mmCIF file of C-alpha atoms and ligand atoms in Angstrom:
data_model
loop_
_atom_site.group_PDB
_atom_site.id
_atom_site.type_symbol
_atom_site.label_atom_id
_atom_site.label_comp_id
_atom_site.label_asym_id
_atom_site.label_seq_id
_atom_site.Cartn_x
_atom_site.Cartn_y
_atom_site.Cartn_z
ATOM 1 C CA UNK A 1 1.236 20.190 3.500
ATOM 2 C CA UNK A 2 4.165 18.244 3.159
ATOM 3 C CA UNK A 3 6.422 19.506 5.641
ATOM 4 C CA UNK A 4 8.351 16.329 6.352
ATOM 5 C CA UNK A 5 9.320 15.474 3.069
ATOM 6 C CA UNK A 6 10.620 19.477 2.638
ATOM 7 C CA UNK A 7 12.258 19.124 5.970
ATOM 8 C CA UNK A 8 14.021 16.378 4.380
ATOM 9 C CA UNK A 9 15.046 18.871 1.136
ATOM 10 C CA UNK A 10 16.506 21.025 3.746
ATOM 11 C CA UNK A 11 18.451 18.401 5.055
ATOM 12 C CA UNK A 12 19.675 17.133 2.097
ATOM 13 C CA UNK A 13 20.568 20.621 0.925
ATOM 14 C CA UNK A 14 22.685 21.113 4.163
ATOM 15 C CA UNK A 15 24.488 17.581 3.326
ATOM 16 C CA UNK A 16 25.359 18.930 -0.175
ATOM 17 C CA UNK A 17 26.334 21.838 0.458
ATOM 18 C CA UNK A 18 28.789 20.542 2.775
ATOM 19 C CA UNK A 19 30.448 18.588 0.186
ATOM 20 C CA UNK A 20 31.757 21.723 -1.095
ATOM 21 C CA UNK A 21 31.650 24.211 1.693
ATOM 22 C CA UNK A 22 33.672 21.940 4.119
ATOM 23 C CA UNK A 23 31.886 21.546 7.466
ATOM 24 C CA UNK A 24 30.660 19.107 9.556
ATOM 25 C CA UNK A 25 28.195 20.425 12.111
ATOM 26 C CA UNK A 26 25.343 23.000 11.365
ATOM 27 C CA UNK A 27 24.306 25.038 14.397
ATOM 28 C CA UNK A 28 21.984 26.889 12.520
ATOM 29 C CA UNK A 29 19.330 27.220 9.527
ATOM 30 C CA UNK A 30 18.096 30.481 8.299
ATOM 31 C CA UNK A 31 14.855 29.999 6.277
ATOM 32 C CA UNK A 32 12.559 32.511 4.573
ATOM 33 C CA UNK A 33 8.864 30.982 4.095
ATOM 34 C CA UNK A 34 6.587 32.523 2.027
ATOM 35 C CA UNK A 35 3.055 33.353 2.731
ATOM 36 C CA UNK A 36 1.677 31.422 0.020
ATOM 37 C CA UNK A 37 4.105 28.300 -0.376
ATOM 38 C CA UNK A 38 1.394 26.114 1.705
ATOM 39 C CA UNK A 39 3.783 25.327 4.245
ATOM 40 C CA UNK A 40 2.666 24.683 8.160
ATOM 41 C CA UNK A 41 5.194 26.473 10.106
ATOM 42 C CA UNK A 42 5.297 24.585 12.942
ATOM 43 C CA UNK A 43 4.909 21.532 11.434
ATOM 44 C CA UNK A 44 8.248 22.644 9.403
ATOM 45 C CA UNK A 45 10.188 22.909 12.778
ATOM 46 C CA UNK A 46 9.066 19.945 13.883
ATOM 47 C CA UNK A 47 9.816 17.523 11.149
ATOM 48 C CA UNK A 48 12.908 19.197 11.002
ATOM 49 C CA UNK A 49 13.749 18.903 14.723
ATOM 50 C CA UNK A 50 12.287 14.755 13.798
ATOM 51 C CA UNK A 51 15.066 14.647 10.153
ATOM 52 C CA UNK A 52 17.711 16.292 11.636
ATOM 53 C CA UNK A 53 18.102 13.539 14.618
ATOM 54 C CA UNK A 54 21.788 11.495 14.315
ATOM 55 C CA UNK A 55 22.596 14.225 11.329
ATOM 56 C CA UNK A 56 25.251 16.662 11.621
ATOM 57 C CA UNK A 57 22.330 19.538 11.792
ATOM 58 C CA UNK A 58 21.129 17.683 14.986
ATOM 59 C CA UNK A 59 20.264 20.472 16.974
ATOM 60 C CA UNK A 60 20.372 22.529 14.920
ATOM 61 C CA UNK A 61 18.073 26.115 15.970
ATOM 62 C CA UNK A 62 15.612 26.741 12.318
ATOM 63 C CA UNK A 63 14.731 30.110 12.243
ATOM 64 C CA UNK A 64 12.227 30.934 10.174
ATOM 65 C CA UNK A 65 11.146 34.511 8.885
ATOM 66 C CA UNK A 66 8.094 35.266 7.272
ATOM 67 C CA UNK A 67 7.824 36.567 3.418
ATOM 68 C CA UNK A 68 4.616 38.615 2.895
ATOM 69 C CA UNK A 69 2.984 37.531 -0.234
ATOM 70 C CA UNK A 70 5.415 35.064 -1.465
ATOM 71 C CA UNK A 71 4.787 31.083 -2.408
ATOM 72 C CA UNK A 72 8.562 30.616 -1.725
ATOM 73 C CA UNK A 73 10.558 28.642 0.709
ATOM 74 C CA UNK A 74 13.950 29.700 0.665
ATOM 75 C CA UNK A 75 16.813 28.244 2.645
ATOM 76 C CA UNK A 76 19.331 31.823 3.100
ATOM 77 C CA UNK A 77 22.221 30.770 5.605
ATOM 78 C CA UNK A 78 23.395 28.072 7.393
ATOM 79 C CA UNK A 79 25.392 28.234 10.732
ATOM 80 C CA UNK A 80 28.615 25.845 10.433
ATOM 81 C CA UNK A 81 31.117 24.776 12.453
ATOM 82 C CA UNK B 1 20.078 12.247 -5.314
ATOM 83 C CA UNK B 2 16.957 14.522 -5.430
ATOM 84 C CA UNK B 3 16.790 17.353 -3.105
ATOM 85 C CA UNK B 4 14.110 19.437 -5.021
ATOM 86 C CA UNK B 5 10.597 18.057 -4.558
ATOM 87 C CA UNK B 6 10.817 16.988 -1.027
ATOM 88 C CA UNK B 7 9.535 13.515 -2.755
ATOM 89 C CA UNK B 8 11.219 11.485 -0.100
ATOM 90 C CA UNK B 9 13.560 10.845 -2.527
ATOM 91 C CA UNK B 10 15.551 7.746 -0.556
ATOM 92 C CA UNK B 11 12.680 5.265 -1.122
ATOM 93 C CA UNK B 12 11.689 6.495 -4.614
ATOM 94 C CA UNK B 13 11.965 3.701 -7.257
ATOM 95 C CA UNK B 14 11.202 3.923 -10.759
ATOM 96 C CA UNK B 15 9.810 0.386 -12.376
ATOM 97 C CA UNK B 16 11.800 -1.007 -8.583
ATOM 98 C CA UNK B 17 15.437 0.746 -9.749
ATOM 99 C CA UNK B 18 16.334 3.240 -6.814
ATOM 100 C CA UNK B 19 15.866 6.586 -7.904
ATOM 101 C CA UNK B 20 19.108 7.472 -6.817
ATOM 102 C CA UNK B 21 21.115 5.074 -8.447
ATOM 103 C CA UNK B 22 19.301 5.485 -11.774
ATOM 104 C CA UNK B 23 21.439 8.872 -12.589
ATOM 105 C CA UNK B 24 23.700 10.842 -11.704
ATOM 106 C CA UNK B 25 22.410 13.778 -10.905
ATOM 107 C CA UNK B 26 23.526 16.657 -8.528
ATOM 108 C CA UNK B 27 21.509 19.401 -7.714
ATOM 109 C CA UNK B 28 21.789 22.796 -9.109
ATOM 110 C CA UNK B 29 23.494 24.955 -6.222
ATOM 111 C CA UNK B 30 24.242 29.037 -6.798
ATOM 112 C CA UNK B 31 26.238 29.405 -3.939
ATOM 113 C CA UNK B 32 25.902 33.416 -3.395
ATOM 114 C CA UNK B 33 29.463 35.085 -3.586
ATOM 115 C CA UNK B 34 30.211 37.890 -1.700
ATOM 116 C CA UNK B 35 32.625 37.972 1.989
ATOM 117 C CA UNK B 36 32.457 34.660 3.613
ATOM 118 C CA UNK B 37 31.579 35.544 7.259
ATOM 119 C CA UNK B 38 32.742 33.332 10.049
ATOM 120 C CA UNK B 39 31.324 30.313 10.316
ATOM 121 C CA UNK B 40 28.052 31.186 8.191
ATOM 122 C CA UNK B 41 27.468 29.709 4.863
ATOM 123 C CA UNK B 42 25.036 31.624 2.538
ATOM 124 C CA UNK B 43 22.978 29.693 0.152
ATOM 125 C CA UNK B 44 19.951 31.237 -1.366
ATOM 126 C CA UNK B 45 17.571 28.289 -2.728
ATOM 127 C CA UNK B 46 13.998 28.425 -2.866
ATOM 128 C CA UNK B 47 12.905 24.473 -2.608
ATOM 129 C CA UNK B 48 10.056 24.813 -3.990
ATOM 130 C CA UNK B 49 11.358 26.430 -7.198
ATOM 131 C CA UNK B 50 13.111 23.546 -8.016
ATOM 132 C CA UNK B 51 9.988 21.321 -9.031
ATOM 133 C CA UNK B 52 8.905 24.478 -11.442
ATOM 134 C CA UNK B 53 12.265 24.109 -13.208
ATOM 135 C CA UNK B 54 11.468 20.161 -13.899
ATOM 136 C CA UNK B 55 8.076 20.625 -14.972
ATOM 137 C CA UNK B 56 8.964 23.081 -17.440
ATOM 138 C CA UNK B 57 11.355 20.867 -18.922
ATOM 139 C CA UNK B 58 8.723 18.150 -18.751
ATOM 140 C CA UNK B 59 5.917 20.496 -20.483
ATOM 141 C CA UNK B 60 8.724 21.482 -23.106
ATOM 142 C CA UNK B 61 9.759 17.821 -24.105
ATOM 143 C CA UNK B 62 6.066 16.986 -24.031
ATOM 144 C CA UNK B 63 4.819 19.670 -26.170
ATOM 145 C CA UNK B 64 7.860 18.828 -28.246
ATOM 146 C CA UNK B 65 6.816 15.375 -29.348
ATOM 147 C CA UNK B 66 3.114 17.039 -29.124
ATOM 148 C CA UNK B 67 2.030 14.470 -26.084
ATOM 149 C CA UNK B 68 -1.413 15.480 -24.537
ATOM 150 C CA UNK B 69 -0.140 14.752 -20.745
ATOM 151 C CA UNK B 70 -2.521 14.618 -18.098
ATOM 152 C CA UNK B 71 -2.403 14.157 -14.567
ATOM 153 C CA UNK B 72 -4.630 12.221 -12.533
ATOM 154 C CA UNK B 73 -5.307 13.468 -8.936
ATOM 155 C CA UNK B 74 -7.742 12.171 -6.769
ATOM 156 C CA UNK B 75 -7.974 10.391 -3.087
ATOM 157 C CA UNK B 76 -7.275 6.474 -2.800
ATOM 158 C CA UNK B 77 -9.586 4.477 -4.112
ATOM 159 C CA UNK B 78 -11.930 6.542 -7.008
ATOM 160 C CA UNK B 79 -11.374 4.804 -9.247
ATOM 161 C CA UNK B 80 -8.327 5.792 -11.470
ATOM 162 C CA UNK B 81 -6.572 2.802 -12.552
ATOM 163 C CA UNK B 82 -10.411 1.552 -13.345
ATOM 164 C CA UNK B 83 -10.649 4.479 -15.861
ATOM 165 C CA UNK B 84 -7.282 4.377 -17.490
ATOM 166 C CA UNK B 85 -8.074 0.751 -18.226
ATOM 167 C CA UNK B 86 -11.268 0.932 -19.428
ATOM 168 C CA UNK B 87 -10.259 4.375 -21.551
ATOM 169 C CA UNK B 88 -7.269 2.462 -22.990
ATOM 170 C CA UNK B 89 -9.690 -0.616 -23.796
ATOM 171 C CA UNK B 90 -12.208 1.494 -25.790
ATOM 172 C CA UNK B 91 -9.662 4.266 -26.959
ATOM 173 C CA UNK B 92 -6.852 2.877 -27.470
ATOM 174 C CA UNK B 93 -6.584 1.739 -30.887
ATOM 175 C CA UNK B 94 -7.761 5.775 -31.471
ATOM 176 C CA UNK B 95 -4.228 6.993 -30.509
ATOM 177 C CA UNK B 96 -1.281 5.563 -28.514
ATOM 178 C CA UNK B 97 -1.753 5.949 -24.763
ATOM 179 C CA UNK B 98 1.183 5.200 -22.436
ATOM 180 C CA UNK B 99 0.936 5.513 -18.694
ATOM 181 C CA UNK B 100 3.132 6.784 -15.547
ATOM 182 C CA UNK B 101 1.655 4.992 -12.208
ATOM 183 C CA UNK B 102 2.578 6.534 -8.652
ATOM 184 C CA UNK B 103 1.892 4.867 -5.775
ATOM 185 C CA UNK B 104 3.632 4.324 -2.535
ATOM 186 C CA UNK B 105 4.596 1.063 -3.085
ATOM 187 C CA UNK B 106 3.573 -2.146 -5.274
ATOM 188 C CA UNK B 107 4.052 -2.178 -8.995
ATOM 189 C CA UNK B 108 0.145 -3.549 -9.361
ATOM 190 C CA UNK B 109 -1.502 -0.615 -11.099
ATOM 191 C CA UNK B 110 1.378 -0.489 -13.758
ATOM 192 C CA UNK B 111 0.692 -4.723 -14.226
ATOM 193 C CA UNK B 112 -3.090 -4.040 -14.542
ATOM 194 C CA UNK B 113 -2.110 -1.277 -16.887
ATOM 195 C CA UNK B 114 0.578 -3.266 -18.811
ATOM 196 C CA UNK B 115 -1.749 -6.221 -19.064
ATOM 197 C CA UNK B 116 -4.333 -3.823 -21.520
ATOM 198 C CA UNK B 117 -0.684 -3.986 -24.029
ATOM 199 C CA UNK B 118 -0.034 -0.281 -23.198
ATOM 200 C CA UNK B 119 2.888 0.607 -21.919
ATOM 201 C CA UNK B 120 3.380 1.681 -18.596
ATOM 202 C CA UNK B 121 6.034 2.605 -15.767
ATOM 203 C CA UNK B 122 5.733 2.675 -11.998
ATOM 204 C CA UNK B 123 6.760 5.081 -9.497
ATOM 205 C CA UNK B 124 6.898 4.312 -6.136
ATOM 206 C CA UNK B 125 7.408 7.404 -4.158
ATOM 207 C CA UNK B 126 8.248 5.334 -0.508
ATOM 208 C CA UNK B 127 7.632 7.837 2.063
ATOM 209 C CA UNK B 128 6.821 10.808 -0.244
ATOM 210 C CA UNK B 129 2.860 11.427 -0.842
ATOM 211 C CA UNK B 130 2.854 12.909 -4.521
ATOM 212 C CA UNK B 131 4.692 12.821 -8.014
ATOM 213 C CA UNK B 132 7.036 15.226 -8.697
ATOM 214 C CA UNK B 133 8.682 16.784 -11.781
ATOM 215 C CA UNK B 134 11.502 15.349 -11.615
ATOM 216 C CA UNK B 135 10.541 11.587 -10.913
ATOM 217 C CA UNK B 136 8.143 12.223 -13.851
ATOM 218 C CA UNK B 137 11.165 13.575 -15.810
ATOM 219 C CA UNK B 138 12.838 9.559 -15.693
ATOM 220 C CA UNK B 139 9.875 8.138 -16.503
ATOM 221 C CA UNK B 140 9.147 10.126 -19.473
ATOM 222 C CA UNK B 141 12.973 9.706 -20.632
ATOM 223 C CA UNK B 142 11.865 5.809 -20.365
ATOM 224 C CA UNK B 143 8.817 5.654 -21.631
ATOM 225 C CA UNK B 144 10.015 6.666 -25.258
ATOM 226 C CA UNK B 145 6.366 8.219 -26.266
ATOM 227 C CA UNK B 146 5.408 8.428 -29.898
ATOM 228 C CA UNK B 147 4.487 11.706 -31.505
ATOM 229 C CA UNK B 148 0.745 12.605 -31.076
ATOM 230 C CA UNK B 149 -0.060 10.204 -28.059
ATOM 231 C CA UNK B 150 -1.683 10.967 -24.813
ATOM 232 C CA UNK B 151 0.332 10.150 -21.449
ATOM 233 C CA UNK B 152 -1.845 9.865 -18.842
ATOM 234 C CA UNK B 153 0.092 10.311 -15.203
ATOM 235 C CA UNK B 154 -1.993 8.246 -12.337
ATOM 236 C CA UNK B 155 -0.631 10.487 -9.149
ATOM 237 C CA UNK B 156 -0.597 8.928 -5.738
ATOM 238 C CA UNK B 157 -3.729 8.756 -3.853
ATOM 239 C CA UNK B 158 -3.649 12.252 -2.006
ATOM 240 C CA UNK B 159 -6.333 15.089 -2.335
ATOM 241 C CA UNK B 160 -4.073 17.464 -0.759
ATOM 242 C CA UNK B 161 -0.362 17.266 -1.862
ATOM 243 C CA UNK B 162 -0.608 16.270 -5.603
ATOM 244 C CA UNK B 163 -2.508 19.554 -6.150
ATOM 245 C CA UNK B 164 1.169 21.757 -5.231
ATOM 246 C CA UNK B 165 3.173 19.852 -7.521
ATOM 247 C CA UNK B 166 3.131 20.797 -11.514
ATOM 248 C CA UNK B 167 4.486 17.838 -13.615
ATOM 249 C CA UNK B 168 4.580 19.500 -16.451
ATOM 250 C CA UNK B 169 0.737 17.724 -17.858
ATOM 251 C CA UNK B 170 -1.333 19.646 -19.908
ATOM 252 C CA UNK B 171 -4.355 19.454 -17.220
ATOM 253 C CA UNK B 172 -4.640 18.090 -13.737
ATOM 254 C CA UNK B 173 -8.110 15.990 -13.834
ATOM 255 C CA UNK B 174 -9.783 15.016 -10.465
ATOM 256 C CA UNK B 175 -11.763 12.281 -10.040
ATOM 257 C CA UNK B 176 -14.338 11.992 -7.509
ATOM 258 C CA UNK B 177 -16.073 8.878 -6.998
ATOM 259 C CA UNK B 178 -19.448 9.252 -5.360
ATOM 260 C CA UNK B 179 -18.759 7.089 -2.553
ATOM 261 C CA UNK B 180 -16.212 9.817 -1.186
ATOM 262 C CA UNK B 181 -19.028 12.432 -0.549
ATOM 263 C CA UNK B 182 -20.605 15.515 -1.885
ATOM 264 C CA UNK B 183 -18.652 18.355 0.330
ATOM 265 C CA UNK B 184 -14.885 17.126 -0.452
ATOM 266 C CA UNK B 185 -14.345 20.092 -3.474
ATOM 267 C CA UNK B 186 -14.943 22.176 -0.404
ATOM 268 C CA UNK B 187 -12.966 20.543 2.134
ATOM 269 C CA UNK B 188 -10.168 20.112 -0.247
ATOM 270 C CA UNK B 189 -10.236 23.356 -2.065
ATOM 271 C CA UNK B 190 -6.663 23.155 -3.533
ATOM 272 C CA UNK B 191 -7.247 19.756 -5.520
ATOM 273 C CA UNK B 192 -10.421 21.208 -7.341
ATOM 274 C CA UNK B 193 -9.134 24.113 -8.386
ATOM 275 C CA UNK B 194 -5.890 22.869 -9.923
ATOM 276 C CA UNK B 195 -8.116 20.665 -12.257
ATOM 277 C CA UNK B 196 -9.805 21.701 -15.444
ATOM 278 C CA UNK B 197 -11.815 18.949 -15.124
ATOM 279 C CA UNK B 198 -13.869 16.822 -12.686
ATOM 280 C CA UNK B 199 -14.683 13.010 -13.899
ATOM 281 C CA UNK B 200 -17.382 12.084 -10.923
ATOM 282 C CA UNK B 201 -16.901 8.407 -11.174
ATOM 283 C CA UNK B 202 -18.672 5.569 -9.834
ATOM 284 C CA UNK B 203 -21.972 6.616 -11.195
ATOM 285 C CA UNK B 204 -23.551 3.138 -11.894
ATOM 286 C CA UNK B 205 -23.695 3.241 -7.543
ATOM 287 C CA UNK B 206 -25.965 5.856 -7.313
ATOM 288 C CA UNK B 207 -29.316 4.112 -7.046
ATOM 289 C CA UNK B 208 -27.865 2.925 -4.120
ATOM 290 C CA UNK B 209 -26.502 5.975 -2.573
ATOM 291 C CA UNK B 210 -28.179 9.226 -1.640
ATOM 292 C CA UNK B 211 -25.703 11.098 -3.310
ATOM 293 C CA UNK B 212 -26.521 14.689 -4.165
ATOM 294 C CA UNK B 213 -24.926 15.182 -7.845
ATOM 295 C CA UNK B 214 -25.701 18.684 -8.177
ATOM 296 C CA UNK B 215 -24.545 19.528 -4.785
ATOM 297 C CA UNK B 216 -21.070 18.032 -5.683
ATOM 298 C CA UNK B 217 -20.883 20.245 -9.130
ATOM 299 C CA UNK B 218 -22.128 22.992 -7.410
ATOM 300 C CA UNK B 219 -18.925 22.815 -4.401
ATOM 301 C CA UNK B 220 -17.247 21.779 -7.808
ATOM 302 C CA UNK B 221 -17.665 25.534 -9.138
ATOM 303 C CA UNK B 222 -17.851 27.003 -6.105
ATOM 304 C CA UNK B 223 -13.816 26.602 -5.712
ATOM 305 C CA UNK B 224 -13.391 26.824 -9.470
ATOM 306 C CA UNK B 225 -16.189 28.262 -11.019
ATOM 307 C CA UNK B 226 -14.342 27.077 -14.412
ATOM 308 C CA UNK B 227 -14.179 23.290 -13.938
ATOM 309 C CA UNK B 228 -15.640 21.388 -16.409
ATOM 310 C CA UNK B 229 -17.560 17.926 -15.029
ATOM 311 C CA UNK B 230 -18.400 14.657 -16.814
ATOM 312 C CA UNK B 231 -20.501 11.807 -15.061
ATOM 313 C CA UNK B 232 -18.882 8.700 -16.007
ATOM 314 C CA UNK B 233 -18.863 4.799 -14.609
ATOM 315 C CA UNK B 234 -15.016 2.884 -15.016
ATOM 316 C CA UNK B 235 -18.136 -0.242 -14.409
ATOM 317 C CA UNK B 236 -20.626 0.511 -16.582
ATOM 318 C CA UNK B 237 -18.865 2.974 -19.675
ATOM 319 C CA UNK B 238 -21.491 5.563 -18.828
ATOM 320 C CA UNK B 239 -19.559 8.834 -19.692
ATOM 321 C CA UNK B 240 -16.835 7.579 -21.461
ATOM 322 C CA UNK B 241 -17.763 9.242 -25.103
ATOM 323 C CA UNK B 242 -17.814 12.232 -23.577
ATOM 324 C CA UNK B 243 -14.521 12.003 -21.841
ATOM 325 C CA UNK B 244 -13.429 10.788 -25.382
ATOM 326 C CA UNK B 245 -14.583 13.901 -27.040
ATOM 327 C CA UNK B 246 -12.797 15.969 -23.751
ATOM 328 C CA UNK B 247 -9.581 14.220 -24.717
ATOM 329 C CA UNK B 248 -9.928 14.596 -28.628
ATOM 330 C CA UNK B 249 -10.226 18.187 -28.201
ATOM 331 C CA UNK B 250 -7.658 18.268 -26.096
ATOM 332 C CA UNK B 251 -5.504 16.417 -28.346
ATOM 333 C CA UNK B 252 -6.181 18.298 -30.841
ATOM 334 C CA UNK B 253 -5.074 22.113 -28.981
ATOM 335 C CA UNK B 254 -2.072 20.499 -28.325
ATOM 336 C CA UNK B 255 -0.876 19.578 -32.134
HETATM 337 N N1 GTP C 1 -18.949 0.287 -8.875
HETATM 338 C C1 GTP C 1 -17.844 0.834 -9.342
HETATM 339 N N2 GTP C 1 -16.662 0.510 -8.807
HETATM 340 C C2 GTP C 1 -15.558 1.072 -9.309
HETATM 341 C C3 GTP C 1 -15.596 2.009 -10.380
HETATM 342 N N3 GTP C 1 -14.335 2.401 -10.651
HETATM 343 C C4 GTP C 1 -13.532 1.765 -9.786
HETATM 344 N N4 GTP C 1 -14.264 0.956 -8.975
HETATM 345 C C5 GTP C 1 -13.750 0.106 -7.892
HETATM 346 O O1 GTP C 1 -13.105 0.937 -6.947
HETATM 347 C C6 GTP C 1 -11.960 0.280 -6.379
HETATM 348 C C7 GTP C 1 -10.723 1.135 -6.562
HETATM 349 O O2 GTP C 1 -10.455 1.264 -7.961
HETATM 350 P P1 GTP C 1 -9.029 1.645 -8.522
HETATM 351 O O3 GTP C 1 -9.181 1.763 -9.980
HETATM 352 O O4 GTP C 1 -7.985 0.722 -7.996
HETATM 353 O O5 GTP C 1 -8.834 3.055 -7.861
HETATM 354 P P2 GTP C 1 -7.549 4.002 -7.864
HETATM 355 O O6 GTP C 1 -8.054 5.397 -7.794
HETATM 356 O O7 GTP C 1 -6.671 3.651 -8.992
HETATM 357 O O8 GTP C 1 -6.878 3.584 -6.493
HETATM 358 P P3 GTP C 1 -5.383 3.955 -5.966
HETATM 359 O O9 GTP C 1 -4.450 3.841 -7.130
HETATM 360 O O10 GTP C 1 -5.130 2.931 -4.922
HETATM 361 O O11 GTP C 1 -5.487 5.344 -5.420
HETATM 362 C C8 GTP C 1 -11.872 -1.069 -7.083
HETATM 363 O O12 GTP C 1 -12.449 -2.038 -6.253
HETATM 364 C C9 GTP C 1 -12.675 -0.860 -8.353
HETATM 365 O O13 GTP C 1 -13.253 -2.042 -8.829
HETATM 366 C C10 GTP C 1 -16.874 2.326 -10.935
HETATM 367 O O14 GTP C 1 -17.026 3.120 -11.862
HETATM 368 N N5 GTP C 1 -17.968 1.720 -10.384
HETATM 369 MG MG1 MG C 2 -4.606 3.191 -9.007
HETATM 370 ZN ZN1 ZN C 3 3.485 15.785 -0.447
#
């Protein structure tokens, strides 16, 4: 629905985070997405992929599990370096 | 900075002040304890929960200062800054109306708005296709609403993403202007059954249209067999006394 603007909410998250987590490079993103959040899946990776670009998740691999009858999208782990 | 609604939060701008430079806010984080492993970071955030949390707050402030809130959905074009004008022209000396815009860019809807004497504030969402929560949050904070008015919330012209996002309003109310079609509560099945209530606008054109009325109400229901429907013109005032008497009793639940 509005994948690029939540691929930018993941990317901001990751930028925050890092603020307090101390890293500098993400390798990976570990995402849960509910069946019910209204969210494309493959639009998701690739406005992510499109966000990410000159970021310090460039790169970075989004994998993405599926939650049976949840509307949630929730961002679990992140890969640093 | 906003992280929550995916609102493409960078460009937003709130009467032309950068959203994030008009507050300081930092997002909520719960960063999940437990043994750090190498090189992983845990973080646990739903992104989509976030927008719940502001419109909450919204609906709690609101019901507070006993605001009737609602927000307009509808695609470009139907006719919604029409009707807030001409509702504020006829109502408005009923009960203080004040009025969030959103749009993309341009302040014009506000200044058409503003020009009526009610008062208004402009979003501009940039890149971001819908109002969220917590844009909607500001603008209330500015907007300094008196006790028993009505707040109407003009949403960016989108059939699809507006439906998603709760702003904390009383009612979402889609407009669908004739010209658009009969079949779009069906092709856009999300918008229509958010709303509690359908205003089919532009009904002065339809000697000139072949528009099917009752096939539109009937895709209306079919999606959300609840949905109330008044015909009204923002041209010629048909309607508007009974979108009056919607609001009214509205107004009236709500204190
Ligand atoms: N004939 C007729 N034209 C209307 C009516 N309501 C609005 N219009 C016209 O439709 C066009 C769009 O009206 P707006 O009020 O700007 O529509 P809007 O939904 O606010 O548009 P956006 O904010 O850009 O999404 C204008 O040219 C209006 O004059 C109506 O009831 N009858
Ligand atoms: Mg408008
Ligand atoms: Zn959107």
């Amino acid at each position: 629905m509005h994948e690029l603007s939540l691929a930018e909410g993941v990317l901001q998250l990751i930028e925050d985070t890092a603020r307090t987590q101390g890293y500098s490079r993400v390798t990976a993103v570990f995402l849960e997405l509910g069946e019910h959040a209204a969210v494309e899946r493959e639009s998701l990776s690739f406005c992510f992929d499109v966000v990410t670009r000159g970021s310090m998740a460039e790169g970075a691999r989004l994998e993405i599990t599926d939650l049976p009858g949840s509307s949630e999208m929730r961002v679990k782990e992140l890969e640093v370096d | 900075m906003c992280t929550t609604c995916g609102c493409g939060s960078g460009e937003t701008r709130i009467d032309g002040v950068a959203h994030d430079q008009a507050h300081g806010y930092t997002p909520a984080r719960s960063l999940a304890p437990g043994l750090p492993r190498a090189r992983r970071v845990s973080i646990e955030q739903n992104l989509l929960a976030k927008n719940d949390a502001y419109a909450g707050e919204n609906r709690q402030r609101l019901t507070a200062a006993r605001v009737f809130a609602l927000n307009l959905v509808s695609s470009p074009g139907s006719g919604k800054t029409s009707l807030l004008v001409k509702t504020i022209a006829q109502f408005g000396h009923r009960f203080p109306i004040a009025v969030i815009e959103g749009d993309q860019q341009t302040s014009q809807d506000a200044e058409r708005i503003r020009a009526t004497g009610a008062a208004a504030i402009q979003i501009n969402t940039g890149k971001g296709c819908h109002l969220d929560a917590h844009m909607v949050g500001h603008a209330v904070a500015q907007l300094e609403l008196a006790d028993h008015s009505v707040l109407m919330i003009e949403n960016v012209g989108n059939l699809v993403c507006p439906a998603a996002f709760d702003l904390g309003e009383a009612h979402k109310v889609v407009i669908l202007s004739v010209t658009e079609g009969e079949d779009k509560p069906i092709k856009y099945p999300d918008m229509f059954r958010a709303a509690s209530l359908m205003l089919l606008n532009k009904c002065d054109l339809l000697p000139h249209l072949d528009y099917d009325v009752d096939a539109a109400i009937a895709y209306a229901r079919q999606v959300n067999p609840g949905i109330e429907v008044i015909r009204v013109s923002a041209k010629s005032g048909e309607g508007m006394a009974e979108w009056l008497a919607w609001i009214e009793a509205g107004r009236a639940a709500a204190t």
